[in-house]
Short mmCIF file of C-alpha atoms and ligand atoms in Angstrom, two decimals:
data_model
loop_
_atom_site.label_atom_id
_atom_site.label_comp_id
_atom_site.label_asym_id
_atom_site.label_seq_id
_atom_site.Cartn_x
_atom_site.Cartn_y
_atom_site.Cartn_z
CA MET A 1 33.56 22.68 -62.22
CA SER A 2 35.98 20.64 -63.86
CA ALA A 3 36.28 17.77 -61.01
CA GLN A 4 34.95 14.22 -60.05
CA LEU A 5 32.26 14.28 -57.88
CA ILE A 6 32.82 12.06 -55.99
CA ASP A 7 29.39 10.67 -55.24
CA GLY A 8 29.26 9.50 -51.23
CA LYS A 9 25.63 9.07 -51.96
CA ALA A 10 25.36 6.55 -54.31
CA LEU A 11 28.56 4.57 -53.35
CA SER A 12 27.10 4.35 -49.43
CA GLN A 13 24.24 2.96 -50.93
CA GLN A 14 25.46 0.47 -53.75
CA LEU A 15 27.79 -0.43 -50.22
CA LEU A 16 24.59 -0.69 -47.94
CA LEU A 17 23.03 -3.01 -50.47
CA GLN A 18 25.22 -4.97 -50.17
CA ILE A 19 24.88 -5.62 -46.69
CA LYS A 20 21.45 -5.77 -46.43
CA GLN A 21 21.82 -8.54 -49.55
CA GLU A 22 24.69 -10.20 -46.43
CA VAL A 23 22.30 -10.22 -43.77
CA SER A 24 19.13 -11.18 -45.97
CA ALA A 25 20.93 -14.40 -45.93
CA LEU A 26 22.53 -15.21 -43.17
CA THR A 27 18.53 -15.03 -41.71
CA ALA A 28 17.16 -16.71 -44.61
CA GLN A 29 18.88 -20.03 -43.35
CA GLY A 30 17.89 -19.05 -39.29
CA GLN A 31 20.63 -16.89 -38.18
CA ALA A 32 20.04 -13.58 -35.74
CA ALA A 33 20.39 -10.67 -37.28
CA PRO A 34 23.76 -8.42 -36.59
CA CYS A 35 22.93 -6.53 -33.10
CA LEU A 36 24.21 -2.50 -32.75
CA ALA A 37 23.68 -1.24 -29.86
CA VAL A 38 23.76 2.80 -29.54
CA VAL A 39 23.74 4.51 -26.99
CA LEU A 40 23.04 8.30 -26.07
CA VAL A 41 23.53 10.50 -23.38
CA GLY A 42 22.22 13.56 -23.97
CA GLU A 43 20.37 15.85 -25.58
CA ASP A 44 22.82 17.04 -28.27
CA PRO A 45 21.05 18.07 -31.32
CA ALA A 46 23.78 16.73 -34.40
CA SER A 47 24.31 13.61 -31.89
CA GLN A 48 20.66 13.53 -32.03
CA VAL A 49 20.16 14.19 -35.55
CA TYR A 50 23.34 10.98 -36.54
CA VAL A 51 22.14 9.21 -34.24
CA ARG A 52 18.58 8.95 -35.95
CA ASN A 53 20.04 8.49 -39.03
CA LYS A 54 22.63 5.22 -38.08
CA LEU A 55 19.44 3.85 -36.39
CA LEU A 56 16.90 4.13 -39.78
CA GLN A 57 19.82 2.74 -41.51
CA CYS A 58 20.42 0.05 -39.62
CA GLU A 59 16.84 -1.05 -40.41
CA ALA A 60 17.32 -0.31 -44.11
CA ALA A 61 20.08 -3.18 -44.15
CA GLY A 62 17.82 -6.03 -41.79
CA ILE A 63 20.71 -4.35 -39.10
CA VAL A 64 18.67 -5.09 -35.67
CA SER A 65 19.25 -1.62 -33.00
CA ILE A 66 18.93 -1.03 -29.75
CA GLU A 67 18.60 2.74 -28.56
CA ARG A 68 19.91 3.22 -24.95
CA LYS A 69 19.48 7.11 -24.49
CA MET A 70 20.53 8.68 -21.34
CA ASP A 71 19.52 11.70 -19.38
CA ALA A 72 22.82 14.44 -19.57
CA SER A 73 23.01 14.59 -16.10
CA THR A 74 24.34 10.63 -16.19
CA SER A 75 27.42 10.00 -14.37
CA GLN A 76 30.41 7.94 -15.77
CA ALA A 77 29.55 4.99 -13.11
CA GLU A 78 26.30 4.16 -14.73
CA LEU A 79 27.50 4.62 -17.89
CA LEU A 80 29.88 2.42 -17.75
CA GLN A 81 27.31 0.42 -15.72
CA VAL A 82 24.86 -0.27 -19.39
CA ILE A 83 28.08 -0.19 -21.81
CA ASP A 84 29.37 -3.75 -18.91
CA GLU A 85 25.55 -4.94 -19.96
CA LEU A 86 26.00 -4.98 -23.10
CA ASN A 87 29.11 -6.07 -23.87
CA GLN A 88 27.81 -9.54 -21.59
CA ASP A 89 24.77 -9.49 -23.85
CA ALA A 90 25.34 -12.16 -26.10
CA SER A 91 23.15 -10.36 -28.74
CA VAL A 92 24.51 -7.41 -28.74
CA HIS A 93 27.20 -7.33 -31.65
CA GLY A 94 28.22 -3.83 -31.85
CA ILE A 95 28.38 -1.11 -29.59
CA LEU A 96 28.96 2.62 -30.17
CA VAL A 97 28.89 5.49 -27.78
CA GLN A 98 27.32 8.59 -29.39
CA LEU A 99 29.88 10.78 -28.85
CA PRO A 100 30.98 13.88 -27.90
CA LEU A 101 29.59 13.07 -24.09
CA PRO A 102 28.77 15.49 -21.43
CA ALA A 103 31.69 17.13 -19.73
CA GLN A 104 31.20 15.15 -16.69
CA ILE A 105 32.02 11.75 -18.56
CA ASP A 106 35.41 10.92 -19.58
CA PRO A 107 35.34 9.69 -23.02
CA GLN A 108 38.74 7.90 -23.22
CA ALA A 109 37.45 5.76 -20.12
CA VAL A 110 33.93 5.03 -21.81
CA ILE A 111 36.04 4.19 -25.11
CA ASN A 112 37.85 1.56 -23.29
CA ALA A 113 35.34 0.17 -21.43
CA ILE A 114 33.71 -1.46 -24.67
CA ASP A 115 34.65 -4.95 -25.63
CA ALA A 116 36.83 -4.29 -28.38
CA SER A 117 35.09 -7.02 -29.94
CA LYS A 118 32.13 -5.11 -30.09
CA ASP A 119 33.70 -1.70 -31.18
CA VAL A 120 32.54 -1.28 -34.06
CA ASP A 121 33.74 2.77 -34.32
CA GLY A 122 37.37 1.52 -34.27
CA PHE A 123 38.18 3.74 -31.10
CA HIS A 124 39.24 1.61 -28.55
CA PRO A 125 42.88 1.23 -27.76
CA HIS A 126 43.00 -2.47 -28.74
CA ASN A 127 41.51 -1.91 -32.29
CA MET A 128 44.35 1.44 -32.95
CA GLY A 129 46.91 -0.88 -31.92
CA LEU A 130 45.29 -3.30 -34.42
CA LEU A 131 45.12 -1.15 -37.15
CA LEU A 132 49.04 0.50 -36.23
CA ALA A 133 50.03 -2.60 -36.98
CA GLY A 134 48.66 -3.32 -40.19
CA SER A 135 46.23 -6.27 -38.66
CA ASP A 136 43.02 -6.88 -41.20
CA GLU A 137 41.14 -7.60 -38.21
CA ALA A 138 41.11 -3.74 -36.96
CA PHE A 139 37.32 -2.39 -36.62
CA ILE A 140 38.84 0.94 -38.80
CA PRO A 141 37.10 4.11 -37.50
CA CYS A 142 33.93 4.82 -40.18
CA THR A 143 34.93 8.07 -41.47
CA PRO A 144 38.38 7.65 -42.39
CA LEU A 145 37.57 3.90 -44.24
CA GLY A 146 34.94 5.75 -46.07
CA CYS A 147 37.57 7.67 -46.90
CA LEU A 148 39.60 5.27 -48.31
CA LEU A 149 36.53 2.77 -50.40
CA MET A 150 35.37 6.33 -51.72
CA LEU A 151 39.48 6.73 -52.92
CA LYS A 152 39.57 2.86 -53.50
CA HIS A 153 36.18 3.61 -55.75
CA LEU A 154 38.83 6.37 -57.90
CA GLU A 155 40.45 2.93 -58.81
CA LEU A 156 43.95 5.21 -58.18
CA ASP A 157 47.07 3.97 -58.54
CA LEU A 158 47.79 4.85 -54.66
CA ALA A 159 50.33 3.37 -54.29
CA GLY A 160 53.47 6.78 -54.19
CA LYS A 161 50.92 9.10 -53.64
CA HIS A 162 51.49 11.93 -51.71
CA VAL A 163 48.30 12.25 -49.13
CA VAL A 164 48.33 15.28 -46.95
CA VAL A 165 46.26 14.85 -44.03
CA VAL A 166 45.14 18.14 -42.58
CA GLY A 167 44.09 16.92 -38.27
CA ARG A 168 44.77 14.85 -36.47
CA SER A 169 41.37 13.94 -34.00
CA ASN A 170 41.89 9.50 -32.78
CA ILE A 171 38.97 8.99 -35.07
CA VAL A 172 39.59 10.60 -38.12
CA GLY A 173 42.82 12.54 -39.25
CA LYS A 174 45.00 9.49 -37.01
CA PRO A 175 43.32 6.37 -38.83
CA ALA A 176 43.42 8.18 -42.00
CA ALA A 177 46.71 8.95 -42.56
CA LEU A 178 47.88 4.87 -42.10
CA LEU A 179 45.45 4.17 -44.13
CA ALA A 180 46.91 6.09 -46.63
CA LEU A 181 49.81 4.74 -45.26
CA GLN A 182 48.84 1.19 -45.96
CA GLN A 183 48.25 1.46 -49.18
CA HIS A 184 52.16 2.79 -49.78
CA CYS A 185 51.46 6.44 -50.20
CA THR A 186 53.60 9.10 -48.89
CA VAL A 187 51.94 10.31 -46.54
CA THR A 188 51.62 13.93 -44.12
CA MET A 189 50.28 15.18 -41.50
CA VAL A 190 48.99 18.75 -41.04
CA HIS A 191 47.38 20.27 -37.74
CA SER A 192 47.06 23.61 -35.75
CA ARG A 193 50.35 23.85 -34.93
CA SER A 194 51.97 22.50 -38.57
CA ASN A 195 54.11 25.73 -39.55
CA ASP A 196 53.39 26.26 -43.90
CA ILE A 197 50.01 24.60 -43.93
CA GLU A 198 49.24 25.97 -47.65
CA VAL A 199 52.68 25.43 -48.75
CA LEU A 200 52.81 21.40 -47.75
CA CYS A 201 49.38 21.68 -48.65
CA ARG A 202 49.61 22.14 -52.36
CA GLN A 203 51.89 19.40 -53.10
CA ALA A 204 49.21 16.99 -52.03
CA ASP A 205 48.48 14.52 -54.96
CA ILE A 206 45.34 13.54 -52.07
CA LEU A 207 44.81 16.49 -49.65
CA ILE A 208 41.31 14.94 -47.04
CA VAL A 209 40.99 17.29 -44.83
CA ALA A 210 39.18 16.71 -41.30
CA VAL A 211 39.02 20.29 -39.18
CA GLY A 212 36.11 21.78 -38.24
CA ARG A 213 36.86 24.78 -39.75
CA PRO A 214 34.32 26.31 -42.78
CA GLU A 215 36.51 26.56 -45.96
CA MET A 216 39.53 26.62 -44.63
CA VAL A 217 41.17 25.67 -47.85
CA ASN A 218 41.05 27.36 -50.94
CA ALA A 219 42.52 26.80 -54.15
CA ASP A 220 44.81 28.42 -53.46
CA TRP A 221 46.08 25.17 -51.18
CA VAL A 222 45.40 22.83 -53.88
CA LYS A 223 47.57 21.03 -56.29
CA PRO A 224 45.56 21.83 -59.69
CA GLY A 225 44.79 17.73 -60.17
CA ALA A 226 44.22 16.22 -56.67
CA VAL A 227 41.91 14.28 -55.02
CA VAL A 228 39.84 16.27 -52.63
CA LEU A 229 38.06 14.64 -49.64
CA ASP A 230 36.48 17.24 -47.35
CA VAL A 231 35.11 15.46 -44.40
CA GLY A 232 34.36 18.78 -42.32
CA ILE A 233 30.44 19.49 -41.49
CA ASN A 234 30.45 22.99 -40.64
CA ARG A 235 26.98 24.41 -39.66
CA ILE A 236 27.05 27.70 -40.76
CA GLU A 237 24.80 31.10 -41.90
CA ARG A 238 24.54 33.46 -44.81
CA ASP A 239 22.17 35.22 -46.60
CA GLY A 240 19.88 34.87 -43.24
CA LYS A 241 19.66 31.03 -43.66
CA PHE A 242 21.76 27.91 -42.12
CA LYS A 243 22.94 25.62 -44.62
CA LEU A 244 25.85 22.79 -44.35
CA VAL A 245 29.46 23.11 -45.85
CA GLY A 246 32.51 21.00 -45.07
CA ASP A 247 36.49 22.67 -44.67
CA VAL A 248 37.30 23.11 -47.82
CA ASP A 249 36.67 25.75 -50.33
CA PHE A 250 34.13 23.67 -52.89
CA ALA A 251 33.07 26.26 -55.48
CA SER A 252 36.60 27.68 -55.57
CA VAL A 253 38.73 24.49 -55.16
CA ALA A 254 36.22 22.23 -57.29
CA PRO A 255 36.69 23.41 -60.56
CA ILE A 256 41.42 22.97 -60.30
CA ALA A 257 40.93 19.44 -58.09
CA SER A 258 40.59 16.20 -60.33
CA ALA A 259 37.84 14.82 -58.13
CA ILE A 260 35.84 16.34 -55.20
CA THR A 261 33.66 15.27 -52.31
CA PRO A 262 30.45 17.30 -51.44
CA VAL A 263 29.14 18.43 -48.25
CA PRO A 264 27.00 17.31 -47.86
CA GLY A 265 26.55 14.25 -49.98
CA GLY A 266 30.57 13.40 -49.94
CA VAL A 267 31.98 11.70 -47.17
CA GLY A 268 29.03 11.77 -44.29
CA PRO A 269 26.68 8.93 -45.96
CA MET A 270 30.00 6.72 -46.17
CA THR A 271 30.85 6.61 -42.92
CA ILE A 272 27.01 5.03 -41.79
CA ALA A 273 27.64 3.02 -44.14
CA CYS A 274 31.45 2.24 -42.56
CA LEU A 275 29.47 1.71 -39.44
CA LEU A 276 26.73 -1.10 -40.94
CA ARG A 277 29.72 -3.11 -42.63
CA ASN A 278 31.84 -2.74 -39.02
CA THR A 279 29.02 -3.93 -37.64
CA LEU A 280 29.02 -6.71 -39.98
CA GLN A 281 32.24 -7.39 -39.47
CA ALA A 282 32.10 -7.52 -35.46
CA TYR A 283 29.29 -10.57 -35.91
CA GLN A 284 30.54 -12.68 -38.63
CA GLN A 285 34.22 -12.13 -35.90
CA GLN A 286 31.66 -13.36 -32.94
CA ASN A 287 30.50 -15.85 -34.81
CA GLY A 288 33.71 -16.97 -36.11
CA GLU A 289 33.45 -17.03 -39.36
P1 NAD B 301 38.99 17.15 -33.98
O1 NAD B 301 37.90 19.19 -33.41
O2 NAD B 301 39.30 16.12 -33.27
O3 NAD B 301 39.44 17.62 -34.80
C1 NAD B 301 40.73 18.50 -35.90
C2 NAD B 301 41.74 18.68 -35.94
O4 NAD B 301 42.09 20.12 -37.24
C3 NAD B 301 42.59 18.83 -34.96
O5 NAD B 301 43.84 17.45 -35.08
C4 NAD B 301 44.00 20.03 -34.44
O6 NAD B 301 45.44 19.84 -34.35
C5 NAD B 301 43.68 20.71 -36.71
N1 NAD B 301 43.68 21.75 -36.86
C6 NAD B 301 42.23 22.71 -35.99
N2 NAD B 301 42.36 23.59 -36.48
C7 NAD B 301 43.59 24.02 -37.86
C8 NAD B 301 43.59 24.85 -38.37
N3 NAD B 301 43.77 26.29 -38.70
N4 NAD B 301 44.76 24.47 -39.28
C9 NAD B 301 45.50 22.92 -39.39
N5 NAD B 301 44.81 21.68 -38.48
C10 NAD B 301 43.71 22.47 -37.68
O7 NAD B 301 38.23 16.84 -34.84
P2 NAD B 301 37.51 15.94 -35.94
O8 NAD B 301 36.56 15.30 -34.90
O9 NAD B 301 38.90 15.51 -36.49
O10 NAD B 301 36.22 16.34 -36.74
C11 NAD B 301 37.06 17.22 -38.03
C12 NAD B 301 35.50 18.19 -39.28
O11 NAD B 301 35.19 16.58 -39.06
C13 NAD B 301 34.96 18.75 -37.76
O12 NAD B 301 33.56 19.10 -38.83
C14 NAD B 301 33.53 16.84 -37.88
O13 NAD B 301 32.40 17.77 -37.59
C15 NAD B 301 34.29 16.40 -39.22
N6 NAD B 301 32.81 14.62 -38.92
C16 NAD B 301 33.05 14.51 -39.98
C17 NAD B 301 32.50 13.44 -40.46
C18 NAD B 301 31.60 12.64 -40.85
O14 NAD B 301 30.96 11.80 -41.06
N7 NAD B 301 31.42 12.99 -42.81
C19 NAD B 301 32.70 12.24 -39.16
C20 NAD B 301 34.23 12.87 -38.50
C21 NAD B 301 33.72 14.50 -37.86
#
């Protein structure tokens, strides 16, 4: 392998340490610690793991967390009632509703109901609008924010770089493209209906892949020397064992890329660290800091 490995685990630990220090400085002055409320509806195994990791990281950083577990049969009205309570609770600074939600609940209605000033996932239309407008006050969705921090860590001159984002979801692809544009990159978005995806990907100086298809992007799609950020998390069975792989075929791409994120240990840990960062930002904005 010739590419530099972008160690999301180590970078996220640095970010978590900074957050922990800022939180300790607040509590040392007698202020309350920031508080994140996490709502989990149902028993999706992957969601349970994600929520557990988020709560553990909060604890490690000194952020107070509240977990609201709700039954898989919860109605939309019941969930909206809980969100309303959390919106009204001044001791709660951030609210996260773990997605996906059971079929009877419209996720957009739930996202819209979260007070935008507590929307630490950055999915509320108000925050998406602020991001589009380039405002500093936007809560930026955690996964693309993690990608941006990893690119900044590489100390590349981002201006003029051609960034190709594969995938156009509201939570990863679209905000990743907007962030790249803010950094003066030239941005191409490709998705399931794009033609000639491989040709477009091969033009990328920086390739961000968020699709959800195991190892879809191989070396033929990547320009030698490109930076590759693999957002995908896919659980596959290989040789009778389950393992996590990304959307990028790491084995073939790592020898030709200049830098690449592994899966696991790349974008994933940065996502959680950015959630805590957004929670601290929510606390600071609510306290007029
Ligand atoms: P999504 O299903 O909402 O969106 C997938 C996107 O991929 C769509 O826009 C679709 O147009 C595009 N797509 C589908 N097939 C394609 C193809 N053949 N060619 C090109 N584009 C194609 O998914 P998402 O929520 O954006 O997540 C994408 C992946 O990232 C998943 O594996 C998910 O688990 C992972 N993810 C990881 C993190 C993390 O913290 N690392 C966070 C969020 C999502």
